mmCIF file with all atom_site columns, C-alpha atoms in Angstrom:
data_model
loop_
_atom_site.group_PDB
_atom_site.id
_atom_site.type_symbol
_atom_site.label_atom_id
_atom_site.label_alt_id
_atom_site.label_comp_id
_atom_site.label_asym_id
_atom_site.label_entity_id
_atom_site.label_seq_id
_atom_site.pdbx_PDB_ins_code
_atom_site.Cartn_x
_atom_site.Cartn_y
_atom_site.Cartn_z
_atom_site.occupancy
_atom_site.B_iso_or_equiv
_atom_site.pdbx_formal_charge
_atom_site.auth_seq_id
_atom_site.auth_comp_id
_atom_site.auth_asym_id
_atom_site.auth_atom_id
_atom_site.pdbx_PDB_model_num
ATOM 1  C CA . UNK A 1 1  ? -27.487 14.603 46.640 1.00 94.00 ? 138 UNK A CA 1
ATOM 2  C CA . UNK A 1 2  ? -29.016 11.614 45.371 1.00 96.00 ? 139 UNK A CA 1
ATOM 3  C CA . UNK A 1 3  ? -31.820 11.368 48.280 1.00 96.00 ? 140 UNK A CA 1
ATOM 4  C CA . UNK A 1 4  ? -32.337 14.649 47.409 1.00 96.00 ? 141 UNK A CA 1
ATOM 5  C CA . UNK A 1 5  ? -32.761 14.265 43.810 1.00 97.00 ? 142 UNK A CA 1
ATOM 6  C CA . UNK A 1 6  ? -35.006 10.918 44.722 1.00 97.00 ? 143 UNK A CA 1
ATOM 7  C CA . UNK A 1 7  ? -37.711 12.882 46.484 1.00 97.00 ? 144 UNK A CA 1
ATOM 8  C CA . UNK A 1 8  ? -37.620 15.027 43.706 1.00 97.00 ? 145 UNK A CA 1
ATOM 9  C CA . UNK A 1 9  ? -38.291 12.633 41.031 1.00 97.00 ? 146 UNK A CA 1
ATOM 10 C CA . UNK A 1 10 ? -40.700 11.281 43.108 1.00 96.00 ? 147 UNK A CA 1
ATOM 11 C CA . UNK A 1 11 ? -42.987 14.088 43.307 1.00 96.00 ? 148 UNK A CA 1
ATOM 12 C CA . UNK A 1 12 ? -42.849 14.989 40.122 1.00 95.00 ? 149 UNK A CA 1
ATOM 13 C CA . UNK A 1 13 ? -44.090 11.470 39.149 1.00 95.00 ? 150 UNK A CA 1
ATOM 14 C CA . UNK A 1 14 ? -46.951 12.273 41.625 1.00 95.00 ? 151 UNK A CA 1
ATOM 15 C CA . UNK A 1 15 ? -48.017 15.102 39.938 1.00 95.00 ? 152 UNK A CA 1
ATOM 16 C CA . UNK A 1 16 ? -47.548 14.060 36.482 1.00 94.00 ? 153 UNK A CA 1
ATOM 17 C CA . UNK A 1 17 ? -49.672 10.834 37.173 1.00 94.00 ? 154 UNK A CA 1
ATOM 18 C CA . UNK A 1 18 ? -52.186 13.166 38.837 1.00 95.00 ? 155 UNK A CA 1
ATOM 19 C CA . UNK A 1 19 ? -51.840 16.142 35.826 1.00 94.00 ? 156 UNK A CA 1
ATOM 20 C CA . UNK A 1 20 ? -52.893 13.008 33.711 1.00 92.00 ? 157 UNK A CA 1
ATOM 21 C CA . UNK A 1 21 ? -55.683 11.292 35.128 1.00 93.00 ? 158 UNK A CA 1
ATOM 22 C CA . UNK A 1 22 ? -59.641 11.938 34.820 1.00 91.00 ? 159 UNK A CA 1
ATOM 23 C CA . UNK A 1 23 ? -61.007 14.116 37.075 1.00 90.00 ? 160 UNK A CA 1
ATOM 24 C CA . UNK A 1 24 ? -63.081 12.278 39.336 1.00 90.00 ? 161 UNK A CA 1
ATOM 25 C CA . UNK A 1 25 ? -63.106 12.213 43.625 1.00 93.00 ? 162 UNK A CA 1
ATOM 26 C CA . UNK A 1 26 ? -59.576 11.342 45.581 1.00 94.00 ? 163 UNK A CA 1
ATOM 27 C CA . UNK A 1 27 ? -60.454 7.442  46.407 1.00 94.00 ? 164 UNK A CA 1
ATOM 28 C CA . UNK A 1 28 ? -61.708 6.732  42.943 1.00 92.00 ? 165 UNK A CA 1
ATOM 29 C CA . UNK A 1 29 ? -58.890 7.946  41.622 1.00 94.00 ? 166 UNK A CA 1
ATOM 30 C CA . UNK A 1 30 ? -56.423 6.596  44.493 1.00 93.00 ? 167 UNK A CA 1
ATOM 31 C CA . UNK A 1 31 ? -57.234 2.887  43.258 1.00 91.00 ? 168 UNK A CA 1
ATOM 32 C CA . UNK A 1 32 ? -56.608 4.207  39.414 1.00 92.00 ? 169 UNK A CA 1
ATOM 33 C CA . UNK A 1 33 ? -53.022 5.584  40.697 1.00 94.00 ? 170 UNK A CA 1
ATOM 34 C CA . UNK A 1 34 ? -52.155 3.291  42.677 1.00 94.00 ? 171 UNK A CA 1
ATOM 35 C CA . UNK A 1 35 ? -51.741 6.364  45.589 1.00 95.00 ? 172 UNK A CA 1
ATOM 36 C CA . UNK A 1 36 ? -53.474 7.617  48.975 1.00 96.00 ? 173 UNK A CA 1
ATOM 37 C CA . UNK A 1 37 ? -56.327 9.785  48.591 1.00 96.00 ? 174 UNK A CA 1
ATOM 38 C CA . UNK A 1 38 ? -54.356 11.871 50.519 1.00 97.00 ? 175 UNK A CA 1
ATOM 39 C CA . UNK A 1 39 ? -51.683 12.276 47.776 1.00 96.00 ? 176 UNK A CA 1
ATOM 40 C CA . UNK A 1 40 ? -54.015 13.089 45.224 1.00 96.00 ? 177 UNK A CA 1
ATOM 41 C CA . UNK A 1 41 ? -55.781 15.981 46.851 1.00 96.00 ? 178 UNK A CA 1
ATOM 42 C CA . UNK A 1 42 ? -51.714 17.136 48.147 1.00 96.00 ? 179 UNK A CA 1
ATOM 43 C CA . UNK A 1 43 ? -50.605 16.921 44.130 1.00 96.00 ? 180 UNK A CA 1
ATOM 44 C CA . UNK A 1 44 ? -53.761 18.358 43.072 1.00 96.00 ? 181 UNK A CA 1
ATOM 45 C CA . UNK A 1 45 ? -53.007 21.754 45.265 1.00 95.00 ? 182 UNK A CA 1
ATOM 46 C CA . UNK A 1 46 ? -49.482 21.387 44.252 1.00 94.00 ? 183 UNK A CA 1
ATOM 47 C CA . UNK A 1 47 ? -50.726 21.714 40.083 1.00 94.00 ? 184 UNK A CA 1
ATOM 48 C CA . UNK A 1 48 ? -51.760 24.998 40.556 1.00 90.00 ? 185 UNK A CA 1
ATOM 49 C CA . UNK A 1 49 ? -49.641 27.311 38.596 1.00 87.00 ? 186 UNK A CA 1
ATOM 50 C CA . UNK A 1 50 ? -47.882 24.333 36.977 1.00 92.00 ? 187 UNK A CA 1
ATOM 51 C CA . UNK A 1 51 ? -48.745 23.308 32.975 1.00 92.00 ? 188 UNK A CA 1
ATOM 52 C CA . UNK A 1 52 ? -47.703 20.344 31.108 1.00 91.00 ? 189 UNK A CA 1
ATOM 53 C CA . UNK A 1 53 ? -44.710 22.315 29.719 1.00 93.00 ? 190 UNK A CA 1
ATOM 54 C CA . UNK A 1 54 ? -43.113 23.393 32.840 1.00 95.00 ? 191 UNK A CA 1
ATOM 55 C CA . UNK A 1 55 ? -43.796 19.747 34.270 1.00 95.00 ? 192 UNK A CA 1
ATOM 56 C CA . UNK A 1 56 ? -41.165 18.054 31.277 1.00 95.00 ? 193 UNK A CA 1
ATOM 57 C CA . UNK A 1 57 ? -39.084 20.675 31.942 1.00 96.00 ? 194 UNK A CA 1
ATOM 58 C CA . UNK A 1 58 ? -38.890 19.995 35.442 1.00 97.00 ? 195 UNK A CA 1
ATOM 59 C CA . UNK A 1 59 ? -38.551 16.201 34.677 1.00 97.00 ? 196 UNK A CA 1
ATOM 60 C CA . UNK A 1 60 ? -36.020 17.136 32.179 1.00 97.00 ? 197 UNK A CA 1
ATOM 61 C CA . UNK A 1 61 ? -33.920 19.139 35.077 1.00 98.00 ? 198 UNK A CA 1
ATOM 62 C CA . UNK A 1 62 ? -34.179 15.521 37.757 1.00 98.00 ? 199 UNK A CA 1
ATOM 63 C CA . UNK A 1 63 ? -33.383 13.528 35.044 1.00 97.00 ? 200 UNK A CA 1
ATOM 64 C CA . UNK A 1 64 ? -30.514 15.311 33.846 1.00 97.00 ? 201 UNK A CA 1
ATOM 65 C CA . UNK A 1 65 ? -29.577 15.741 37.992 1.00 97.00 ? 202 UNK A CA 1
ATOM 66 C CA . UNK A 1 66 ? -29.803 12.452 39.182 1.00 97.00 ? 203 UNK A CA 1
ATOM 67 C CA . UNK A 1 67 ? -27.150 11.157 35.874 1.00 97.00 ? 204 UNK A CA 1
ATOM 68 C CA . UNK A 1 68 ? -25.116 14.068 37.632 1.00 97.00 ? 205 UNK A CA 1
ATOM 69 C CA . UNK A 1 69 ? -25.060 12.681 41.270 1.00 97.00 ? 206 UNK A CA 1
ATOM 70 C CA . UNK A 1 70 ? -25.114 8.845  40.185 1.00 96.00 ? 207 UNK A CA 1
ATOM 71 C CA . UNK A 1 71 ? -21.484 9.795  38.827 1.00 93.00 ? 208 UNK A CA 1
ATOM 72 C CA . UNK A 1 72 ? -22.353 10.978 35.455 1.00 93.00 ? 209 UNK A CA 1
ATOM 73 C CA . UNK A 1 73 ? -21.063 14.522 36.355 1.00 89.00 ? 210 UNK A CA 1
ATOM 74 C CA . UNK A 1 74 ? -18.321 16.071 38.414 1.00 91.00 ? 211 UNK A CA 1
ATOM 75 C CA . UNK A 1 75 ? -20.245 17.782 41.118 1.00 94.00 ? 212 UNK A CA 1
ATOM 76 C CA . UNK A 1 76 ? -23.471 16.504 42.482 1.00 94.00 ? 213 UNK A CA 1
ATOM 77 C CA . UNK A 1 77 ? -24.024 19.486 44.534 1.00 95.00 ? 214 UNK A CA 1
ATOM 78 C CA . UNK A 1 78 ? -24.183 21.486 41.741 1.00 96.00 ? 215 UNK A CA 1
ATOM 79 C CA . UNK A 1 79 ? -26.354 19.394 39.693 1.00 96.00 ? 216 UNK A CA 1
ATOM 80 C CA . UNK A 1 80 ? -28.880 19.249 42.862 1.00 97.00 ? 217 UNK A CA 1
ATOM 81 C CA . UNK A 1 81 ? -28.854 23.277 42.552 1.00 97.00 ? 218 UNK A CA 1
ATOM 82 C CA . UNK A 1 82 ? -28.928 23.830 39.016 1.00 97.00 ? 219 UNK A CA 1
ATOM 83 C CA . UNK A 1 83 ? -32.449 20.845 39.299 1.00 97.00 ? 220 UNK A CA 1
ATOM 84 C CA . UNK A 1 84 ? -33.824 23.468 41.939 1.00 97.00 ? 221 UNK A CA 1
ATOM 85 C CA . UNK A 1 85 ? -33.337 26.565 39.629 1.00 97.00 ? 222 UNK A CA 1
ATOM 86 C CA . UNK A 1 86 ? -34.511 24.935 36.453 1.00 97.00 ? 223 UNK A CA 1
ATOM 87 C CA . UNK A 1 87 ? -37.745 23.758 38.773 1.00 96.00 ? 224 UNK A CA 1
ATOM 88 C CA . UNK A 1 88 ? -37.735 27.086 39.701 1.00 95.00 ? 225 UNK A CA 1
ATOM 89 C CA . UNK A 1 89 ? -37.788 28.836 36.844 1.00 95.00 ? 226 UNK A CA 1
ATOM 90 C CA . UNK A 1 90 ? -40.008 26.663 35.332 1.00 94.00 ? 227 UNK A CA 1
ATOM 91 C CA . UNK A 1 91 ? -42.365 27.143 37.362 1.00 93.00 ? 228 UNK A CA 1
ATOM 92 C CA . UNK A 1 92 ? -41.897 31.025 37.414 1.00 92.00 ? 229 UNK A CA 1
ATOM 93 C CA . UNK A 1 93 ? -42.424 30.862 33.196 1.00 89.00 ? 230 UNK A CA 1
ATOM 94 C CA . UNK A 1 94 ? -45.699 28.572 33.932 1.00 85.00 ? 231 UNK A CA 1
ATOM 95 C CA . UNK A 1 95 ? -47.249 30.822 36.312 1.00 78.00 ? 232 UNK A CA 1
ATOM 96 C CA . UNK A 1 96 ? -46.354 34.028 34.141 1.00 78.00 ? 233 UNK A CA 1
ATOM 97 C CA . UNK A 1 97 ? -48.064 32.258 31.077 1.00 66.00 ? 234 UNK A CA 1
ATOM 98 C CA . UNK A 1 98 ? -51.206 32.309 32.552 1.00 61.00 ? 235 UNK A CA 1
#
């Protein structure tokens, strides 16, 4: 669970840092971000349907998950699935908003 919920927070950091940045082309911005081009046109793609609401929800979710599996609950597996149904649903209530 707590690779799991790594990868996770990692993307999510991805697309926040993208979701926050000035637009401008993939290496301008990869020097900015600190990230590959590469990553910037893959989290840009990955935005769509997402707004800044269902993004701190879904942060909320991994951060409440990875307390879970670090020991600060008393199933990790169950704190990885309720992460990926909050994401989930998040997502759903972004895309339905627009």
């Amino acid at each position: 669970p707590v690779p799991i919920v790594a990868v996770f927070a990692a993307q999510l950091r991805q697309l926040v840092k993208v979701a926050g940045a000035p637009r401008g082309s993939s290496a301008t911005l990869a020097k900015t971000l600190e990230m590959a081009p590469w990553q910037i046109d893959r989290a840009r793609r990955a935005l769509a349907g997402w707004d800044l609401d269902a993004l701190g929800v879904a942060i909320q979710a991994v951060a409440a998950a990875d307390f879970a599996v670090k020991g600060g609950g008393r199933d990790p597996e169950y704190a990885v699935e309720r992460c990926i149904l909050a994401i989930c649903q998040a997502r759903a209530h972004a895309d339905r908003g627009r």
